[in-house]
Amino acid sequence: MGDAVELEVDGRTVRLSSPDKMFFPERGFTKLDLARYYIAVGPGILRALRDRPTTLERYPEGVNGENFFQKRAPKNMPGWIPTAHITFPSGRSADEMCPTEAGAVVWAAQFGTLTFHPWPVRRDDVDHPDELRIDLDPQPGTDYDDAARAAHELRAVLDEFGGLRGFPKTSGGRGLHVFVPIEPRWTFTQVRRAAIAVGREMERRMPEHVTIKWWKEERGERIFIDYNQTARDRTIASAYSVRPRPHAPVSAPLRWDEVGIAHPQDFDLATMPARFAELGDVHADMDDKRYSLEALLDLARRDEHDHGLGDLPYPPEYPKMPGEPRRVQPSRARKEKEPPPTAP
């Protein structure tokens, strides 16, 4: 697999062992290709990860091998990579790596990290998100074009409720993500409440195309707005992350005029460096302004007061939350309500 090589990354020397190890056999991309990719888009992915507790999605033997998510900072992590202490819904806690320079990304690539999953917080305040993240997830019978159509309506909703500016990116699969930089004033619970308000407004505007229903049996052929991606310890692949699929796609930041024109297959480990060299990071100004959630939280209060629309279910691994409805799928709830059969 070749001798180890040393890579210079913004003045930091990072050692890469087995540089010829095949990570994406279908495309012929090696570990060295992965590391060079992250060097090429270094300013972009660092903007997405800087000072954020980050979970590593690792494939030490390449995309066809076993994988795992590493939340705790690796014991062999160099001292120049800082950490943050975060708490999970279970009450357990851990120290997670917080990249502050591009060398940290390449160091993680050395250990087979393909995708980086940053928390929506910074290490100086891990309890107050500074991003509202909206996940547009195509359900069976829908595709990326349907997600793009919903994204443009989402853009209008965000603008109407607080003049919020969203930054769209491909998921690297069939979906779209829209991130809104926000003031770090609200808890995870409040940010999730704002995401639910966004989802319900989208349902009202596009009832045949969008759903916020948590239970899959209720979603139909619609785009699911996954509000639970805003819950504590739920993360979304960062911009510029390589996704674990045979053709090595990447999560690509987009301009709004590209949404619905550019497609996920346009962006991969080979094509993104050229785009980055030409355009730079199209989300480079994402941290220039932070927005208020007050208008969305007002919408949430009106939904509850006027329409009786309160909280929605959390994921199954979460403890029962105050105000959360019963966590049972509708078909099962109906069966439980059915009277027992009478004896003949």
JSON list of N, CA and C in Angstrom, two decimals, residues 32-75:
[
{"chain": "A", "resi": 32, "resn": "LEU", "atom": "N", "xyz": [-4.98, 8.49, -0.06]},
{"chain": "A", "resi": 32, "resn": "LEU", "atom": "CA", "xyz": [-4.27, 9.72, -0.41]},
{"chain": "A", "resi": 32, "resn": "LEU", "atom": "C", "xyz": [-5.18, 10.65, -1.21]},
{"chain": "A", "resi": 33, "resn": "ASP", "atom": "N", "xyz": [-5.98, 10.11, -2.10]},
{"chain": "A", "resi": 33, "resn": "ASP", "atom": "CA", "xyz": [-6.92, 10.94, -2.83]},
{"chain": "A", "resi": 33, "resn": "ASP", "atom": "C", "xyz": [-7.90, 11.63, -1.88]},
{"chain": "A", "resi": 34, "resn": "LEU", "atom": "N", "xyz": [-8.37, 10.89, -0.87]},
{"chain": "A", "resi": 34, "resn": "LEU", "atom": "CA", "xyz": [-9.27, 11.46, 0.12]},
{"chain": "A", "resi": 34, "resn": "LEU", "atom": "C", "xyz": [-8.60, 12.61, 0.87]},
{"chain": "A", "resi": 35, "resn": "ALA", "atom": "N", "xyz": [-7.37, 12.38, 1.31]},
{"chain": "A", "resi": 35, "resn": "ALA", "atom": "CA", "xyz": [-6.65, 13.41, 2.05]},
{"chain": "A", "resi": 35, "resn": "ALA", "atom": "C", "xyz": [-6.40, 14.65, 1.17]},
{"chain": "A", "resi": 36, "resn": "ARG", "atom": "N", "xyz": [-6.02, 14.43, -0.07]},
{"chain": "A", "resi": 36, "resn": "ARG", "atom": "CA", "xyz": [-5.79, 15.57, -0.97]},
{"chain": "A", "resi": 36, "resn": "ARG", "atom": "C", "xyz": [-7.08, 16.32, -1.25]},
{"chain": "A", "resi": 37, "resn": "TYR", "atom": "N", "xyz": [-8.19, 15.60, -1.32]},
{"chain": "A", "resi": 37, "resn": "TYR", "atom": "CA", "xyz": [-9.48, 16.27, -1.48]},
{"chain": "A", "resi": 37, "resn": "TYR", "atom": "C", "xyz": [-9.73, 17.22, -0.32]},
{"chain": "A", "resi": 38, "resn": "TYR", "atom": "N", "xyz": [-9.52, 16.74, 0.90]},
{"chain": "A", "resi": 38, "resn": "TYR", "atom": "CA", "xyz": [-9.80, 17.60, 2.05]},
{"chain": "A", "resi": 38, "resn": "TYR", "atom": "C", "xyz": [-8.82, 18.76, 2.14]},
{"chain": "A", "resi": 39, "resn": "ILE", "atom": "N", "xyz": [-7.63, 18.61, 1.63]},
{"chain": "A", "resi": 39, "resn": "ILE", "atom": "CA", "xyz": [-6.72, 19.75, 1.54]},
{"chain": "A", "resi": 39, "resn": "ILE", "atom": "C", "xyz": [-7.25, 20.76, 0.54]},
{"chain": "A", "resi": 40, "resn": "ALA", "atom": "N", "xyz": [-7.76, 20.27, -0.60]},
{"chain": "A", "resi": 40, "resn": "ALA", "atom": "CA", "xyz": [-8.24, 21.16, -1.66]},
{"chain": "A", "resi": 40, "resn": "ALA", "atom": "C", "xyz": [-9.43, 22.00, -1.21]},
{"chain": "A", "resi": 41, "resn": "VAL", "atom": "N", "xyz": [-10.30, 21.42, -0.40]},
{"chain": "A", "resi": 41, "resn": "VAL", "atom": "CA", "xyz": [-11.49, 22.16, 0.06]},
{"chain": "A", "resi": 41, "resn": "VAL", "atom": "C", "xyz": [-11.33, 22.60, 1.51]},
{"chain": "A", "resi": 42, "resn": "GLY", "atom": "N", "xyz": [-10.10, 22.64, 1.99]},
{"chain": "A", "resi": 42, "resn": "GLY", "atom": "CA", "xyz": [-9.82, 22.91, 3.40]},
{"chain": "A", "resi": 42, "resn": "GLY", "atom": "C", "xyz": [-10.53, 24.12, 3.97]},
{"chain": "A", "resi": 43, "resn": "PRO", "atom": "N", "xyz": [-10.44, 25.30, 3.34]},
{"chain": "A", "resi": 43, "resn": "PRO", "atom": "CA", "xyz": [-11.12, 26.47, 3.92]},
{"chain": "A", "resi": 43, "resn": "PRO", "atom": "C", "xyz": [-12.63, 26.29, 4.03]},
{"chain": "A", "resi": 44, "resn": "GLY", "atom": "N", "xyz": [-13.22, 25.54, 3.10]},
{"chain": "A", "resi": 44, "resn": "GLY", "atom": "CA", "xyz": [-14.67, 25.33, 3.12]},
{"chain": "A", "resi": 44, "resn": "GLY", "atom": "C", "xyz": [-15.10, 24.41, 4.24]},
{"chain": "A", "resi": 45, "resn": "ILE", "atom": "N", "xyz": [-14.46, 23.25, 4.34]},
{"chain": "A", "resi": 45, "resn": "ILE", "atom": "CA", "xyz": [-14.89, 22.32, 5.39]},
{"chain": "A", "resi": 45, "resn": "ILE", "atom": "C", "xyz": [-14.50, 22.84, 6.76]},
{"chain": "A", "resi": 46, "resn": "LEU", "atom": "N", "xyz": [-13.42, 23.61, 6.85]},
{"chain": "A", "resi": 46, "resn": "LEU", "atom": "CA", "xyz": [-13.06, 24.18, 8.15]},
{"chain": "A", "resi": 46, "resn": "LEU", "atom": "C", "xyz": [-14.09, 25.22, 8.57]},
{"chain": "A", "resi": 47, "resn": "ARG", "atom": "N", "xyz": [-14.61, 25.97, 7.61]},
{"chain": "A", "resi": 47, "resn": "ARG", "atom": "CA", "xyz": [-15.69, 26.91, 7.94]},
{"chain": "A", "resi": 47, "resn": "ARG", "atom": "C", "xyz": [-16.89, 26.16, 8.52]},
{"chain": "A", "resi": 48, "resn": "ALA", "atom": "N", "xyz": [-17.18, 25.00, 7.98]},
{"chain": "A", "resi": 48, "resn": "ALA", "atom": "CA", "xyz": [-18.33, 24.22, 8.44]},
{"chain": "A", "resi": 48, "resn": "ALA", "atom": "C", "xyz": [-18.10, 23.55, 9.79]},
{"chain": "A", "resi": 49, "resn": "LEU", "atom": "N", "xyz": [-16.83, 23.26, 10.13]},
{"chain": "A", "resi": 49, "resn": "LEU", "atom": "CA", "xyz": [-16.52, 22.50, 11.33]},
{"chain": "A", "resi": 49, "resn": "LEU", "atom": "C", "xyz": [-15.90, 23.32, 12.46]},
{"chain": "A", "resi": 50, "resn": "ARG", "atom": "N", "xyz": [-15.42, 24.49, 12.16]},
{"chain": "A", "resi": 50, "resn": "ARG", "atom": "CA", "xyz": [-14.59, 25.22, 13.12]},
{"chain": "A", "resi": 50, "resn": "ARG", "atom": "C", "xyz": [-15.24, 25.34, 14.49]},
{"chain": "A", "resi": 51, "resn": "ASP", "atom": "N", "xyz": [-14.52, 24.85, 15.49]},
{"chain": "A", "resi": 51, "resn": "ASP", "atom": "CA", "xyz": [-14.92, 24.93, 16.90]},
{"chain": "A", "resi": 51, "resn": "ASP", "atom": "C", "xyz": [-16.18, 24.14, 17.23]},
{"chain": "A", "resi": 52, "resn": "ARG", "atom": "N", "xyz": [-16.58, 23.24, 16.35]},
{"chain": "A", "resi": 52, "resn": "ARG", "atom": "CA", "xyz": [-17.80, 22.46, 16.61]},
{"chain": "A", "resi": 52, "resn": "ARG", "atom": "C", "xyz": [-17.43, 21.05, 17.09]},
{"chain": "A", "resi": 53, "resn": "PRO", "atom": "N", "xyz": [-18.05, 20.57, 18.16]},
{"chain": "A", "resi": 53, "resn": "PRO", "atom": "CA", "xyz": [-17.89, 19.15, 18.51]},
{"chain": "A", "resi": 53, "resn": "PRO", "atom": "C", "xyz": [-18.31, 18.31, 17.31]},
{"chain": "A", "resi": 54, "resn": "THR", "atom": "N", "xyz": [-17.46, 17.36, 16.94]},
{"chain": "A", "resi": 54, "resn": "THR", "atom": "CA", "xyz": [-17.67, 16.65, 15.67]},
{"chain": "A", "resi": 54, "resn": "THR", "atom": "C", "xyz": [-17.54, 15.15, 15.84]},
{"chain": "A", "resi": 55, "resn": "THR", "atom": "N", "xyz": [-18.58, 14.44, 15.38]},
{"chain": "A", "resi": 55, "resn": "THR", "atom": "CA", "xyz": [-18.56, 12.98, 15.34]},
{"chain": "A", "resi": 55, "resn": "THR", "atom": "C", "xyz": [-17.95, 12.54, 14.02]},
{"chain": "A", "resi": 56, "resn": "LEU", "atom": "N", "xyz": [-17.10, 11.51, 14.08]},
{"chain": "A", "resi": 56, "resn": "LEU", "atom": "CA", "xyz": [-16.42, 11.01, 12.89]},
{"chain": "A", "resi": 56, "resn": "LEU", "atom": "C", "xyz": [-17.09, 9.74, 12.39]},
{"chain": "A", "resi": 57, "resn": "GLU", "atom": "N", "xyz": [-17.44, 9.71, 11.11]},
{"chain": "A", "resi": 57, "resn": "GLU", "atom": "CA", "xyz": [-17.98, 8.51, 10.50]},
{"chain": "A", "resi": 57, "resn": "GLU", "atom": "C", "xyz": [-16.82, 7.83, 9.77]},
{"chain": "A", "resi": 58, "resn": "ARG", "atom": "N", "xyz": [-16.35, 6.71, 10.35]},
{"chain": "A", "resi": 58, "resn": "ARG", "atom": "CA", "xyz": [-15.09, 6.12, 9.90]},
{"chain": "A", "resi": 58, "resn": "ARG", "atom": "C", "xyz": [-15.29, 4.82, 9.12]},
{"chain": "A", "resi": 59, "resn": "TYR", "atom": "N", "xyz": [-14.49, 4.68, 8.07]},
{"chain": "A", "resi": 59, "resn": "TYR", "atom": "CA", "xyz": [-14.43, 3.47, 7.24]},
{"chain": "A", "resi": 59, "resn": "TYR", "atom": "C", "xyz": [-12.95, 3.11, 7.07]},
{"chain": "A", "resi": 60, "resn": "PRO", "atom": "N", "xyz": [-12.34, 2.52, 8.08]},
{"chain": "A", "resi": 60, "resn": "PRO", "atom": "CA", "xyz": [-10.89, 2.29, 8.05]},
{"chain": "A", "resi": 60, "resn": "PRO", "atom": "C", "xyz": [-10.42, 1.46, 6.86]},
{"chain": "A", "resi": 61, "resn": "GLU", "atom": "N", "xyz": [-11.27, 0.57, 6.34]},
{"chain": "A", "resi": 61, "resn": "GLU", "atom": "CA", "xyz": [-10.88, -0.26, 5.19]},
{"chain": "A", "resi": 61, "resn": "GLU", "atom": "C", "xyz": [-11.51, 0.21, 3.89]},
{"chain": "A", "resi": 62, "resn": "GLY", "atom": "N", "xyz": [-12.03, 1.41, 3.89]},
{"chain": "A", "resi": 62, "resn": "GLY", "atom": "CA", "xyz": [-12.67, 1.92, 2.68]},
{"chain": "A", "resi": 62, "resn": "GLY", "atom": "C", "xyz": [-14.17, 1.76, 2.72]},
{"chain": "A", "resi": 63, "resn": "VAL", "atom": "N", "xyz": [-14.82, 2.30, 1.69]},
{"chain": "A", "resi": 63, "resn": "VAL", "atom": "CA", "xyz": [-16.27, 2.40, 1.69]},
{"chain": "A", "resi": 63, "resn": "VAL", "atom": "C", "xyz": [-16.97, 1.04, 1.73]},
{"chain": "A", "resi": 64, "resn": "ASN", "atom": "N", "xyz": [-16.30, -0.01, 1.29]},
{"chain": "A", "resi": 64, "resn": "ASN", "atom": "CA", "xyz": [-16.92, -1.34, 1.29]},
{"chain": "A", "resi": 64, "resn": "ASN", "atom": "C", "xyz": [-16.64, -2.12, 2.57]},
{"chain": "A", "resi": 65, "resn": "GLY", "atom": "N", "xyz": [-15.90, -1.53, 3.49]},
{"chain": "A", "resi": 65, "resn": "GLY", "atom": "CA", "xyz": [-15.57, -2.23, 4.73]},
{"chain": "A", "resi": 65, "resn": "GLY", "atom": "C", "xyz": [-16.50, -1.85, 5.87]},
{"chain": "A", "resi": 66, "resn": "GLU", "atom": "N", "xyz": [-16.19, -2.36, 7.04]},
{"chain": "A", "resi": 66, "resn": "GLU", "atom": "CA", "xyz": [-17.00, -2.04, 8.22]},
{"chain": "A", "resi": 66, "resn": "GLU", "atom": "C", "xyz": [-16.83, -0.57, 8.58]},
{"chain": "A", "resi": 67, "resn": "ASN", "atom": "N", "xyz": [-17.86, -0.04, 9.20]},
{"chain": "A", "resi": 67, "resn": "ASN", "atom": "CA", "xyz": [-17.81, 1.38, 9.58]},
{"chain": "A", "resi": 67, "resn": "ASN", "atom": "C", "xyz": [-18.36, 1.57, 10.98]},
{"chain": "A", "resi": 68, "resn": "PHE", "atom": "N", "xyz": [-18.07, 2.72, 11.55]},
{"chain": "A", "resi": 68, "resn": "PHE", "atom": "CA", "xyz": [-18.62, 3.06, 12.86]},
{"chain": "A", "resi": 68, "resn": "PHE", "atom": "C", "xyz": [-18.56, 4.58, 13.04]},
{"chain": "A", "resi": 69, "resn": "PHE", "atom": "N", "xyz": [-19.39, 5.06, 13.97]},
{"chain": "A", "resi": 69, "resn": "PHE", "atom": "CA", "xyz": [-19.40, 6.47, 14.32]},
{"chain": "A", "resi": 69, "resn": "PHE", "atom": "C", "xyz": [-18.58, 6.64, 15.60]},
{"chain": "A", "resi": 70, "resn": "GLN", "atom": "N", "xyz": [-17.65, 7.54, 15.58]},
{"chain": "A", "resi": 70, "resn": "GLN", "atom": "CA", "xyz": [-16.81, 7.79, 16.74]},
{"chain": "A", "resi": 70, "resn": "GLN", "atom": "C", "xyz": [-17.15, 9.16, 17.31]},
{"chain": "A", "resi": 71, "resn": "LYS", "atom": "N", "xyz": [-17.79, 9.13, 18.48]},
{"chain": "A", "resi": 71, "resn": "LYS", "atom": "CA", "xyz": [-18.17, 10.39, 19.13]},
{"chain": "A", "resi": 71, "resn": "LYS", "atom": "C", "xyz": [-17.07, 10.87, 20.06]},
{"chain": "A", "resi": 72, "resn": "ARG", "atom": "N", "xyz": [-16.50, 9.97, 20.82]},
{"chain": "A", "resi": 72, "resn": "ARG", "atom": "CA", "xyz": [-15.45, 10.38, 21.75]},
{"chain": "A", "resi": 72, "resn": "ARG", "atom": "C", "xyz": [-14.15, 10.65, 20.99]},
{"chain": "A", "resi": 73, "resn": "ALA", "atom": "N", "xyz": [-13.46, 11.66, 21.41]},
{"chain": "A", "resi": 73, "resn": "ALA", "atom": "CA", "xyz": [-12.18, 12.00, 20.78]},
{"chain": "A", "resi": 73, "resn": "ALA", "atom": "C", "xyz": [-11.24, 10.81, 20.86]},
{"chain": "A", "resi": 74, "resn": "PRO", "atom": "N", "xyz": [-10.61, 10.41, 19.75]},
{"chain": "A", "resi": 74, "resn": "PRO", "atom": "CA", "xyz": [-9.68, 9.27, 19.79]},
{"chain": "A", "resi": 74, "resn": "PRO", "atom": "C", "xyz": [-8.54, 9.50, 20.78]},
{"chain": "A", "resi": 75, "resn": "LYS", "atom": "N", "xyz": [-8.13, 8.44, 21.44]},
{"chain": "A", "resi": 75, "resn": "LYS", "atom": "CA", "xyz": [-7.06, 8.57, 22.44]},
{"chain": "A", "resi": 75, "resn": "LYS", "atom": "C", "xyz": [-5.75, 9.01, 21.83]}
]
